[in-house]
Amino acid sequence: MASVDTALKEAMTIEGSIGVALVDYNSGMALGTLGGTKDFDLNVAAAGNTDVVRAKMRTMEMLNLGDSIEDILITLRHQYHMIRPVQSRSGKGLFLYISLDRQRANLAMARHHLSRIESDLEV
């Protein structure tokens, strides 16, 4: 089991990582962040992506899908933004958020790596 700090450090080793955050989607607050740039505030990104997660979960509930989200991918011209809800009992209500440089990232490998990090995370 990995701690929050360990999980964030490991996520930053994913090829193309710009920044990563562990976010509480009930409050929109980041429990931890690593990376980012002066022009890319991870706390702002965390709060904004909380709305994305809430909207998707609400929609799934209204449709009675009875399923869970593995990840949400937002593709920009120069970046990938990936959101992965934490499935463990201790991580209920949390999601991992990572921003990747599209030129350097391998999306399939990033999804695989983030999935492993999420499954090992102990909050």
mmCIF file of N, CA, C and O in Angstrom, residues 1-107:
data_model
loop_
_atom_site.group_PDB
_atom_site.id
_atom_site.type_symbol
_atom_site.label_atom_id
_atom_site.label_comp_id
_atom_site.label_asym_id
_atom_site.label_seq_id
_atom_site.Cartn_x
_atom_site.Cartn_y
_atom_site.Cartn_z
ATOM 1 N N MET A 1 0.830 -1.187 0.000
ATOM 2 C CA MET A 1 0.000 0.000 0.000
ATOM 3 C C MET A 1 0.875 1.251 0.000
ATOM 4 O O MET A 1 1.848 1.324 0.730
ATOM 5 N N ALA A 2 0.497 2.203 -0.807
ATOM 6 C CA ALA A 2 1.284 3.428 -0.955
ATOM 7 C C ALA A 2 0.594 4.595 -0.260
ATOM 8 O O ALA A 2 -0.630 4.718 -0.305
ATOM 9 N N SER A 3 1.387 5.443 0.349
ATOM 10 C CA SER A 3 0.859 6.651 0.965
ATOM 11 C C SER A 3 0.537 7.667 -0.134
ATOM 12 O O SER A 3 0.913 7.497 -1.298
ATOM 13 N N VAL A 4 -0.128 8.741 0.244
ATOM 14 C CA VAL A 4 -0.463 9.799 -0.709
ATOM 15 C C VAL A 4 0.800 10.368 -1.337
ATOM 16 O O VAL A 4 0.894 10.486 -2.570
ATOM 17 N N ASP A 5 1.797 10.708 -0.521
ATOM 18 C CA ASP A 5 3.045 11.275 -1.052
ATOM 19 C C ASP A 5 3.737 10.316 -2.018
ATOM 20 O O ASP A 5 4.209 10.730 -3.081
ATOM 21 N N THR A 6 3.784 9.050 -1.654
ATOM 22 C CA THR A 6 4.419 8.053 -2.505
ATOM 23 C C THR A 6 3.666 7.919 -3.824
ATOM 24 O O THR A 6 4.280 7.856 -4.892
ATOM 25 N N ALA A 7 2.344 7.893 -3.757
ATOM 26 C CA ALA A 7 1.525 7.766 -4.966
ATOM 27 C C ALA A 7 1.726 8.965 -5.894
ATOM 28 O O ALA A 7 1.851 8.802 -7.111
ATOM 29 N N LEU A 8 1.771 10.173 -5.332
ATOM 30 C CA LEU A 8 1.971 11.363 -6.158
ATOM 31 C C LEU A 8 3.351 11.355 -6.801
ATOM 32 O O LEU A 8 3.498 11.675 -7.988
ATOM 33 N N LYS A 9 4.367 10.965 -6.035
ATOM 34 C CA LYS A 9 5.734 10.890 -6.586
ATOM 35 C C LYS A 9 5.804 9.855 -7.703
ATOM 36 O O LYS A 9 6.439 10.082 -8.732
ATOM 37 N N GLU A 10 5.155 8.727 -7.499
ATOM 38 C CA GLU A 10 5.155 7.692 -8.529
ATOM 39 C C GLU A 10 4.425 8.164 -9.789
ATOM 40 O O GLU A 10 4.862 7.900 -10.904
ATOM 41 N N ALA A 11 3.322 8.883 -9.610
ATOM 42 C CA ALA A 11 2.577 9.402 -10.764
ATOM 43 C C ALA A 11 3.420 10.387 -11.567
ATOM 44 O O ALA A 11 3.328 10.443 -12.791
ATOM 45 N N MET A 12 4.255 11.145 -10.887
ATOM 46 C CA MET A 12 5.113 12.102 -11.596
ATOM 47 C C MET A 12 6.200 11.414 -12.416
ATOM 48 O O MET A 12 6.811 12.047 -13.270
ATOM 49 N N THR A 13 6.415 10.105 -12.201
ATOM 50 C CA THR A 13 7.382 9.379 -13.025
ATOM 51 C C THR A 13 6.768 8.922 -14.341
ATOM 52 O O THR A 13 7.485 8.437 -15.218
ATOM 53 N N ILE A 14 5.459 9.057 -14.492
ATOM 54 C CA ILE A 14 4.814 8.692 -15.751
ATOM 55 C C ILE A 14 5.338 9.631 -16.832
ATOM 56 O O ILE A 14 5.363 10.854 -16.647
ATOM 57 N N GLU A 15 5.761 9.066 -17.946
ATOM 58 C CA GLU A 15 6.331 9.855 -19.042
ATOM 59 C C GLU A 15 5.372 10.966 -19.463
ATOM 60 O O GLU A 15 4.204 10.715 -19.735
ATOM 61 N N GLY A 16 5.869 12.198 -19.477
ATOM 62 C CA GLY A 16 5.074 13.346 -19.903
ATOM 63 C C GLY A 16 4.306 14.048 -18.798
ATOM 64 O O GLY A 16 3.599 15.020 -19.051
ATOM 65 N N SER A 17 4.432 13.569 -17.547
ATOM 66 C CA SER A 17 3.682 14.169 -16.434
ATOM 67 C C SER A 17 4.026 15.638 -16.254
ATOM 68 O O SER A 17 5.185 16.024 -16.249
ATOM 69 N N ILE A 18 2.988 16.445 -16.110
ATOM 70 C CA ILE A 18 3.136 17.874 -15.815
ATOM 71 C C ILE A 18 2.817 18.120 -14.350
ATOM 72 O O ILE A 18 3.505 18.856 -13.664
ATOM 73 N N GLY A 19 1.759 17.489 -13.870
ATOM 74 C CA GLY A 19 1.354 17.641 -12.484
ATOM 75 C C GLY A 19 0.304 16.610 -12.126
ATOM 76 O O GLY A 19 -0.400 16.085 -12.996
ATOM 77 N N VAL A 20 0.207 16.332 -10.824
ATOM 78 C CA VAL A 20 -0.738 15.342 -10.333
ATOM 79 C C VAL A 20 -1.329 15.829 -9.017
ATOM 80 O O VAL A 20 -0.679 16.567 -8.273
ATOM 81 N N ALA A 21 -2.578 15.416 -8.764
ATOM 82 C CA ALA A 21 -3.236 15.794 -7.516
ATOM 83 C C ALA A 21 -4.143 14.665 -7.046
ATOM 84 O O ALA A 21 -4.676 13.906 -7.859
ATOM 85 N N LEU A 22 -4.306 14.565 -5.734
ATOM 86 C CA LEU A 22 -5.322 13.706 -5.138
ATOM 87 C C LEU A 22 -6.382 14.654 -4.605
ATOM 88 O O LEU A 22 -6.078 15.565 -3.827
ATOM 89 N N VAL A 23 -7.622 14.455 -5.050
ATOM 90 C CA VAL A 23 -8.677 15.446 -4.821
ATOM 91 C C VAL A 23 -9.892 14.811 -4.150
ATOM 92 O O VAL A 23 -10.298 13.705 -4.503
ATOM 93 N N ASP A 24 -10.486 15.535 -3.215
ATOM 94 C CA ASP A 24 -11.757 15.168 -2.604
ATOM 95 C C ASP A 24 -12.858 15.807 -3.448
ATOM 96 O O ASP A 24 -12.970 17.027 -3.499
ATOM 97 N N TYR A 25 -13.669 14.983 -4.145
ATOM 98 C CA TYR A 25 -14.667 15.576 -5.027
ATOM 99 C C TYR A 25 -15.910 16.062 -4.304
ATOM 100 O O TYR A 25 -16.775 16.685 -4.899
ATOM 101 N N ASN A 26 -16.014 15.842 -3.016
ATOM 102 C CA ASN A 26 -17.118 16.435 -2.255
ATOM 103 C C ASN A 26 -16.831 17.906 -1.950
ATOM 104 O O ASN A 26 -17.722 18.741 -2.021
ATOM 105 N N SER A 27 -15.575 18.203 -1.639
ATOM 106 C CA SER A 27 -15.213 19.577 -1.286
ATOM 107 C C SER A 27 -14.498 20.316 -2.417
ATOM 108 O O SER A 27 -14.455 21.544 -2.427
ATOM 109 N N GLY A 28 -13.892 19.575 -3.346
ATOM 110 C CA GLY A 28 -13.098 20.194 -4.405
ATOM 111 C C GLY A 28 -11.679 20.541 -3.978
ATOM 112 O O GLY A 28 -10.927 21.134 -4.734
ATOM 113 N N MET A 29 -11.317 20.154 -2.773
ATOM 114 C CA MET A 29 -9.990 20.470 -2.246
ATOM 115 C C MET A 29 -8.988 19.368 -2.585
ATOM 116 O O MET A 29 -9.307 18.182 -2.526
ATOM 117 N N ALA A 30 -7.783 19.785 -2.925
ATOM 118 C CA ALA A 30 -6.701 18.842 -3.175
ATOM 119 C C ALA A 30 -6.098 18.406 -1.848
ATOM 120 O O ALA A 30 -5.741 19.243 -1.024
ATOM 121 N N LEU A 31 -5.982 17.106 -1.639
ATOM 122 C CA LEU A 31 -5.346 16.576 -0.433
ATOM 123 C C LEU A 31 -3.831 16.551 -0.593
ATOM 124 O O LEU A 31 -3.106 16.476 0.389
ATOM 125 N N GLY A 32 -3.393 16.591 -1.846
ATOM 126 C CA GLY A 32 -1.966 16.627 -2.139
ATOM 127 C C GLY A 32 -1.765 16.936 -3.604
ATOM 128 O O GLY A 32 -2.585 16.566 -4.437
ATOM 129 N N THR A 33 -0.700 17.668 -3.906
ATOM 130 C CA THR A 33 -0.353 17.983 -5.290
ATOM 131 C C THR A 33 1.153 17.851 -5.460
ATOM 132 O O THR A 33 1.910 17.969 -4.494
ATOM 133 N N LEU A 34 1.547 17.620 -6.705
ATOM 134 C CA LEU A 34 2.967 17.568 -7.032
ATOM 135 C C LEU A 34 3.114 17.986 -8.488
ATOM 136 O O LEU A 34 2.332 17.564 -9.334
ATOM 137 N N GLY A 35 4.092 18.829 -8.748
ATOM 138 C CA GLY A 35 4.322 19.301 -10.114
ATOM 139 C C GLY A 35 3.552 20.570 -10.398
ATOM 140 O O GLY A 35 3.337 21.392 -9.511
ATOM 141 N N GLY A 36 3.122 20.710 -11.640
ATOM 142 C CA GLY A 36 2.468 21.938 -12.073
ATOM 143 C C GLY A 36 3.513 22.935 -12.544
ATOM 144 O O GLY A 36 4.713 22.653 -12.539
ATOM 145 N N THR A 37 3.040 24.086 -12.988
ATOM 146 C CA THR A 37 3.928 25.155 -13.434
ATOM 147 C C THR A 37 3.379 26.471 -12.908
ATOM 148 O O THR A 37 2.288 26.509 -12.342
ATOM 149 N N LYS A 38 4.109 27.556 -13.154
ATOM 150 C CA LYS A 38 3.601 28.863 -12.697
ATOM 151 C C LYS A 38 2.313 29.233 -13.423
ATOM 152 O O LYS A 38 1.486 29.951 -12.886
ATOM 153 N N ASP A 39 2.103 28.694 -14.613
ATOM 154 C CA ASP A 39 0.888 28.975 -15.374
ATOM 155 C C ASP A 39 -0.169 27.894 -15.222
ATOM 156 O O ASP A 39 -1.257 28.008 -15.788
ATOM 157 N N PHE A 40 0.147 26.826 -14.519
ATOM 158 C CA PHE A 40 -0.772 25.703 -14.365
ATOM 159 C C PHE A 40 -0.919 25.377 -12.888
ATOM 160 O O PHE A 40 -0.125 24.621 -12.320
ATOM 161 N N ASP A 41 -1.928 25.965 -12.257
ATOM 162 C CA ASP A 41 -2.179 25.814 -10.824
ATOM 163 C C ASP A 41 -2.990 24.544 -10.582
ATOM 164 O O ASP A 41 -4.158 24.455 -10.972
ATOM 165 N N LEU A 42 -2.375 23.569 -9.947
ATOM 166 C CA LEU A 42 -3.041 22.290 -9.707
ATOM 167 C C LEU A 42 -4.243 22.404 -8.777
ATOM 168 O O LEU A 42 -5.187 21.626 -8.886
ATOM 169 N N ASN A 43 -4.234 23.363 -7.865
ATOM 170 C CA ASN A 43 -5.387 23.535 -6.977
ATOM 171 C C ASN A 43 -6.607 24.034 -7.748
ATOM 172 O O ASN A 43 -7.729 23.605 -7.484
ATOM 173 N N VAL A 44 -6.386 24.906 -8.712
ATOM 174 C CA VAL A 44 -7.482 25.379 -9.572
ATOM 175 C C VAL A 44 -7.984 24.229 -10.438
ATOM 176 O O VAL A 44 -9.196 24.024 -10.581
ATOM 177 N N ALA A 45 -7.056 23.456 -11.005
ATOM 178 C CA ALA A 45 -7.425 22.310 -11.830
ATOM 179 C C ALA A 45 -8.206 21.280 -11.012
ATOM 180 O O ALA A 45 -9.196 20.717 -11.491
ATOM 181 N N ALA A 46 -7.775 21.042 -9.786
ATOM 182 C CA ALA A 46 -8.457 20.088 -8.913
ATOM 183 C C ALA A 46 -9.896 20.514 -8.656
ATOM 184 O O ALA A 46 -10.826 19.715 -8.787
ATOM 185 N N ALA A 47 -10.081 21.766 -8.310
ATOM 186 C CA ALA A 47 -11.437 22.272 -8.034
ATOM 187 C C ALA A 47 -12.306 22.202 -9.285
ATOM 188 O O ALA A 47 -13.473 21.779 -9.226
ATOM 189 N N GLY A 48 -11.760 22.591 -10.429
ATOM 190 C CA GLY A 48 -12.536 22.566 -11.665
ATOM 191 C C GLY A 48 -12.903 21.161 -12.099
ATOM 192 O O GLY A 48 -14.026 20.910 -12.561
ATOM 193 N N ASN A 49 -11.998 20.223 -11.944
ATOM 194 C CA ASN A 49 -12.289 18.855 -12.350
ATOM 195 C C ASN A 49 -13.238 18.147 -11.391
ATOM 196 O O ASN A 49 -13.837 17.137 -11.751
ATOM 197 N N THR A 50 -13.402 18.687 -10.209
ATOM 198 C CA THR A 50 -14.403 18.169 -9.285
ATOM 199 C C THR A 50 -15.790 18.265 -9.920
ATOM 200 O O THR A 50 -16.595 17.340 -9.811
ATOM 201 N N ASP A 51 -16.055 19.370 -10.616
ATOM 202 C CA ASP A 51 -17.347 19.533 -11.295
ATOM 203 C C ASP A 51 -17.547 18.477 -12.373
ATOM 204 O O ASP A 51 -18.654 17.983 -12.583
ATOM 205 N N VAL A 52 -16.475 18.125 -13.077
ATOM 206 C CA VAL A 52 -16.546 17.090 -14.117
ATOM 207 C C VAL A 52 -16.936 15.750 -13.493
ATOM 208 O O VAL A 52 -17.830 15.057 -13.982
ATOM 209 N N VAL A 53 -16.276 15.385 -12.400
ATOM 210 C CA VAL A 53 -16.548 14.111 -11.734
ATOM 211 C C VAL A 53 -17.972 14.092 -11.200
ATOM 212 O O VAL A 53 -18.710 13.118 -11.407
ATOM 213 N N ARG A 54 -18.376 15.140 -10.523
ATOM 214 C CA ARG A 54 -19.742 15.201 -9.984
ATOM 215 C C ARG A 54 -20.788 15.067 -11.088
ATOM 216 O O ARG A 54 -21.777 14.339 -10.936
ATOM 217 N N ALA A 55 -20.584 15.781 -12.197
ATOM 218 C CA ALA A 55 -21.545 15.742 -13.305
ATOM 219 C C ALA A 55 -21.647 14.332 -13.885
ATOM 220 O O ALA A 55 -22.752 13.839 -14.159
ATOM 221 N N LYS A 56 -20.515 13.672 -14.080
ATOM 222 C CA LYS A 56 -20.535 12.329 -14.657
ATOM 223 C C LYS A 56 -21.177 11.333 -13.704
ATOM 224 O O LYS A 56 -21.959 10.474 -14.126
ATOM 225 N N MET A 57 -20.886 11.435 -12.422
ATOM 226 C CA MET A 57 -21.492 10.518 -11.452
ATOM 227 C C MET A 57 -23.002 10.738 -11.353
ATOM 228 O O MET A 57 -23.767 9.779 -11.269
ATOM 229 N N ARG A 58 -23.404 12.004 -11.396
ATOM 230 C CA ARG A 58 -24.836 12.325 -11.362
ATOM 231 C C ARG A 58 -25.540 11.758 -12.597
ATOM 232 O O ARG A 58 -26.612 11.170 -12.506
ATOM 233 N N THR A 59 -24.918 11.898 -13.758
ATOM 234 C CA THR A 59 -25.495 11.383 -14.996
ATOM 235 C C THR A 59 -25.606 9.863 -14.958
ATOM 236 O O THR A 59 -26.639 9.297 -15.351
ATOM 237 N N MET A 60 -24.573 9.202 -14.485
ATOM 238 C CA MET A 60 -24.609 7.740 -14.385
ATOM 239 C C MET A 60 -25.723 7.285 -13.450
ATOM 240 O O MET A 60 -26.396 6.293 -13.719
ATOM 241 N N GLU A 61 -25.905 8.020 -12.363
ATOM 242 C CA GLU A 61 -26.969 7.690 -11.416
ATOM 243 C C GLU A 61 -28.347 7.868 -12.061
ATOM 244 O O GLU A 61 -29.228 7.013 -11.917
ATOM 245 N N MET A 62 -28.554 8.976 -12.782
ATOM 246 C CA MET A 62 -29.840 9.231 -13.437
ATOM 247 C C MET A 62 -30.145 8.169 -14.497
ATOM 248 O O MET A 62 -31.300 7.839 -14.734
ATOM 249 N N LEU A 63 -29.123 7.625 -15.116
ATOM 250 C CA LEU A 63 -29.291 6.597 -16.142
ATOM 251 C C LEU A 63 -29.338 5.182 -15.558
ATOM 252 O O LEU A 63 -29.506 4.217 -16.307
ATOM 253 N N ASN A 64 -29.194 5.082 -14.232
ATOM 254 C CA ASN A 64 -29.180 3.784 -13.553
ATOM 255 C C ASN A 64 -28.177 2.824 -14.188
ATOM 256 O O ASN A 64 -28.488 1.658 -14.423
ATOM 257 N N LEU A 65 -26.987 3.308 -14.465
ATOM 258 C CA LEU A 65 -25.982 2.476 -15.110
ATOM 259 C C LEU A 65 -25.426 1.396 -14.190
ATOM 260 O O LEU A 65 -24.972 0.364 -14.652
ATOM 261 N N GLY A 66 -25.427 1.635 -12.895
ATOM 262 C CA GLY A 66 -24.928 0.640 -11.946
ATOM 263 C C GLY A 66 -23.499 0.215 -12.228
ATOM 264 O O GLY A 66 -23.159 -0.950 -12.064
ATOM 265 N N ASP A 67 -22.689 1.128 -12.663
ATOM 266 C CA ASP A 67 -21.309 0.840 -13.018
ATOM 267 C C ASP A 67 -20.417 1.864 -12.324
ATOM 268 O O ASP A 67 -20.910 2.775 -11.662
ATOM 269 N N SER A 68 -19.123 1.707 -12.457
ATOM 270 C CA SER A 68 -18.214 2.683 -11.869
ATOM 271 C C SER A 68 -17.277 3.213 -12.953
ATOM 272 O O SER A 68 -17.003 2.536 -13.940
ATOM 273 N N ILE A 69 -16.787 4.406 -12.732
ATOM 274 C CA ILE A 69 -15.886 5.056 -13.677
ATOM 275 C C ILE A 69 -14.476 4.532 -13.463
ATOM 276 O O ILE A 69 -13.971 4.550 -12.339
ATOM 277 N N GLU A 70 -13.838 4.077 -14.531
ATOM 278 C CA GLU A 70 -12.427 3.718 -14.452
ATOM 279 C C GLU A 70 -11.591 4.980 -14.569
ATOM 280 O O GLU A 70 -10.724 5.239 -13.755
ATOM 281 N N ASP A 71 -11.818 5.740 -15.624
ATOM 282 C CA ASP A 71 -11.151 7.025 -15.768
ATOM 283 C C ASP A 71 -11.927 7.911 -16.722
ATOM 284 O O ASP A 71 -12.771 7.442 -17.470
ATOM 285 N N ILE A 72 -11.644 9.186 -16.633
ATOM 286 C CA ILE A 72 -12.211 10.196 -17.511
ATOM 287 C C ILE A 72 -11.030 10.850 -18.200
ATOM 288 O O ILE A 72 -10.091 11.289 -17.538
ATOM 289 N N LEU A 73 -11.083 10.912 -19.519
ATOM 290 C CA LEU A 73 -9.982 11.487 -20.291
ATOM 291 C C LEU A 73 -10.464 12.752 -20.991
ATOM 292 O O LEU A 73 -11.488 12.748 -21.661
ATOM 293 N N ILE A 74 -9.710 13.810 -20.823
ATOM 294 C CA ILE A 74 -9.962 15.068 -21.514
ATOM 295 C C ILE A 74 -8.749 15.318 -22.406
ATOM 296 O O ILE A 74 -7.621 15.405 -21.922
ATOM 297 N N THR A 75 -8.988 15.379 -23.706
ATOM 298 C CA THR A 75 -7.911 15.542 -24.668
ATOM 299 C C THR A 75 -7.875 16.983 -25.151
ATOM 300 O O THR A 75 -8.853 17.478 -25.715
ATOM 301 N N LEU A 76 -6.763 17.638 -24.905
ATOM 302 C CA LEU A 76 -6.539 19.001 -25.376
ATOM 303 C C LEU A 76 -5.534 18.946 -26.523
ATOM 304 O O LEU A 76 -4.955 17.905 -26.809
ATOM 305 N N ARG A 77 -5.322 20.043 -27.170
ATOM 306 C CA ARG A 77 -4.390 20.083 -28.288
ATOM 307 C C ARG A 77 -2.972 19.702 -27.857
ATOM 308 O O ARG A 77 -2.259 19.010 -28.569
ATOM 309 N N HIS A 78 -2.567 20.148 -26.656
ATOM 310 C CA HIS A 78 -1.190 19.916 -26.214
ATOM 311 C C HIS A 78 -1.079 19.050 -24.964
ATOM 312 O O HIS A 78 0.033 18.751 -24.530
ATOM 313 N N GLN A 79 -2.200 18.687 -24.375
ATOM 314 C CA GLN A 79 -2.163 17.933 -23.119
ATOM 315 C C GLN A 79 -3.268 16.889 -23.073
ATOM 316 O O GLN A 79 -4.283 17.013 -23.760
ATOM 317 N N TYR A 80 -3.045 15.887 -22.240
ATOM 318 C CA TYR A 80 -4.093 14.966 -21.802
ATOM 319 C C TYR A 80 -4.335 15.269 -20.335
ATOM 320 O O TYR A 80 -3.386 15.480 -19.577
ATOM 321 N N HIS A 81 -5.599 15.266 -19.922
ATOM 322 C CA HIS A 81 -5.952 15.376 -18.515
ATOM 323 C C HIS A 81 -6.734 14.116 -18.183
ATOM 324 O O HIS A 81 -7.749 13.834 -18.816
ATOM 325 N N MET A 82 -6.242 13.366 -17.205
ATOM 326 C CA MET A 82 -6.874 12.119 -16.833
ATOM 327 C C MET A 82 -7.342 12.193 -15.382
ATOM 328 O O MET A 82 -6.611 12.653 -14.506
ATOM 329 N N ILE A 83 -8.558 11.725 -15.177
ATOM 330 C CA ILE A 83 -9.172 11.686 -13.851
ATOM 331 C C ILE A 83 -9.473 10.226 -13.542
ATOM 332 O O ILE A 83 -10.113 9.541 -14.338
ATOM 333 N N ARG A 84 -9.011 9.753 -12.393
ATOM 334 C CA ARG A 84 -9.252 8.362 -12.009
ATOM 335 C C ARG A 84 -9.806 8.314 -10.589
ATOM 336 O O ARG A 84 -9.067 8.542 -9.620
ATOM 337 N N PRO A 85 -11.118 8.028 -10.437
ATOM 338 C CA PRO A 85 -11.682 7.885 -9.088
ATOM 339 C C PRO A 85 -11.006 6.752 -8.323
ATOM 340 O O PRO A 85 -10.677 5.710 -8.896
ATOM 341 N N VAL A 86 -10.789 6.979 -7.047
ATOM 342 C CA VAL A 86 -10.176 5.965 -6.185
ATOM 343 C C VAL A 86 -11.285 5.008 -5.751
ATOM 344 O O VAL A 86 -12.311 5.431 -5.218
ATOM 345 N N GLN A 87 -11.071 3.727 -5.995
ATOM 346 C CA GLN A 87 -12.110 2.718 -5.750
ATOM 347 C C GLN A 87 -12.053 2.086 -4.363
ATOM 348 O O GLN A 87 -13.020 1.483 -3.923
ATOM 349 N N SER A 88 -10.939 2.212 -3.666
ATOM 350 C CA SER A 88 -10.817 1.570 -2.359
ATOM 351 C C SER A 88 -11.780 2.191 -1.349
ATOM 352 O O SER A 88 -12.208 3.334 -1.495
ATOM 353 N N ARG A 89 -12.078 1.414 -0.331
ATOM 354 C CA ARG A 89 -12.985 1.893 0.715
ATOM 355 C C ARG A 89 -12.428 3.148 1.388
ATOM 356 O O ARG A 89 -13.147 4.103 1.649
ATOM 357 N N SER A 90 -11.113 3.175 1.629
ATOM 358 C CA SER A 90 -10.503 4.331 2.302
ATOM 359 C C SER A 90 -10.403 5.546 1.385
ATOM 360 O O SER A 90 -10.220 6.659 1.853
ATOM 361 N N GLY A 91 -10.524 5.323 0.078
ATOM 362 C CA GLY A 91 -10.409 6.423 -0.872
ATOM 363 C C GLY A 91 -11.735 6.889 -1.436
ATOM 364 O O GLY A 91 -11.777 7.674 -2.381
ATOM 365 N N LYS A 92 -12.824 6.429 -0.861
ATOM 366 C CA LYS A 92 -14.160 6.795 -1.353
ATOM 367 C C LYS A 92 -14.307 8.315 -1.362
ATOM 368 O O LYS A 92 -13.998 8.982 -0.387
ATOM 369 N N GLY A 93 -14.758 8.859 -2.491
ATOM 370 C CA GLY A 93 -14.938 10.302 -2.602
ATOM 371 C C GLY A 93 -13.701 11.039 -3.086
ATOM 372 O O GLY A 93 -13.690 12.261 -3.128
ATOM 373 N N LEU A 94 -12.650 10.292 -3.467
ATOM 374 C CA LEU A 94 -11.410 10.899 -3.932
ATOM 375 C C LEU A 94 -11.154 10.521 -5.381
ATOM 376 O O LEU A 94 -11.643 9.503 -5.861
ATOM 377 N N PHE A 95 -10.378 11.351 -6.067
ATOM 378 C CA PHE A 95 -9.900 10.977 -7.392
ATOM 379 C C PHE A 95 -8.477 11.468 -7.592
ATOM 380 O O PHE A 95 -8.055 12.458 -7.005
ATOM 381 N N LEU A 96 -7.755 10.718 -8.422
ATOM 382 C CA LEU A 96 -6.427 11.126 -8.862
ATOM 383 C C LEU A 96 -6.597 11.903 -10.153
ATOM 384 O O LEU A 96 -7.397 11.522 -11.019
ATOM 385 N N TYR A 97 -5.878 12.991 -10.271
ATOM 386 C CA TYR A 97 -5.915 13.822 -11.469
ATOM 387 C C TYR A 97 -4.478 13.991 -11.945
ATOM 388 O O TYR A 97 -3.600 14.296 -11.155
ATOM 389 N N ILE A 98 -4.265 13.769 -13.243
ATOM 390 C CA ILE A 98 -2.927 13.960 -13.798
ATOM 391 C C ILE A 98 -3.029 14.703 -15.123
ATOM 392 O O ILE A 98 -3.943 14.467 -15.909
ATOM 393 N N SER A 99 -2.098 15.598 -15.312
ATOM 394 C CA SER A 99 -1.970 16.321 -16.569
ATOM 395 C C SER A 99 -0.698 15.830 -17.249
ATOM 396 O O SER A 99 0.351 15.716 -16.608
ATOM 397 N N LEU A 100 -0.814 15.528 -18.546
ATOM 398 C CA LEU A 100 0.302 14.969 -19.303
ATOM 399 C C LEU A 100 0.574 15.802 -20.546
ATOM 400 O O LEU A 100 -0.359 16.260 -21.207
ATOM 401 N N ASP A 101 1.840 15.960 -20.868
ATOM 402 C CA ASP A 101 2.246 16.597 -22.113
ATOM 403 C C ASP A 101 1.969 15.600 -23.239
ATOM 404 O O ASP A 101 2.512 14.493 -23.257
ATOM 405 N N ARG A 102 1.130 15.991 -24.171
ATOM 406 C CA ARG A 102 0.673 15.087 -25.219
ATOM 407 C C ARG A 102 1.812 14.617 -26.134
ATOM 408 O O ARG A 102 1.775 13.509 -26.659
ATOM 409 N N GLN A 103 2.822 15.446 -26.314
ATOM 410 C CA GLN A 103 3.943 15.075 -27.186
ATOM 411 C C GLN A 103 4.827 13.987 -26.567
ATOM 412 O O GLN A 103 5.466 13.223 -27.282
ATOM 413 N N ARG A 104 4.871 13.950 -25.235
ATOM 414 C CA ARG A 104 5.779 13.023 -24.557
ATOM 415 C C ARG A 104 5.081 11.811 -23.945
ATOM 416 O O ARG A 104 5.730 10.816 -23.649
ATOM 417 N N ALA A 105 3.781 11.890 -23.761
ATOM 418 C CA ALA A 105 3.057 10.838 -23.046
ATOM 419 C C ALA A 105 2.619 9.708 -23.971
ATOM 420 O O ALA A 105 2.287 9.928 -25.129
ATOM 421 N N ASN A 106 2.614 8.516 -23.434
ATOM 422 C CA ASN A 106 2.007 7.361 -24.070
ATOM 423 C C ASN A 106 0.723 7.120 -23.280
ATOM 424 O O ASN A 106 0.769 6.675 -22.126
ATOM 425 N N LEU A 107 -0.406 7.416 -23.886
ATOM 426 C CA LEU A 107 -1.680 7.395 -23.166
ATOM 427 C C LEU A 107 -2.004 6.014 -22.586
ATOM 428 O O LEU A 107 -2.441 5.906 -21.437
#
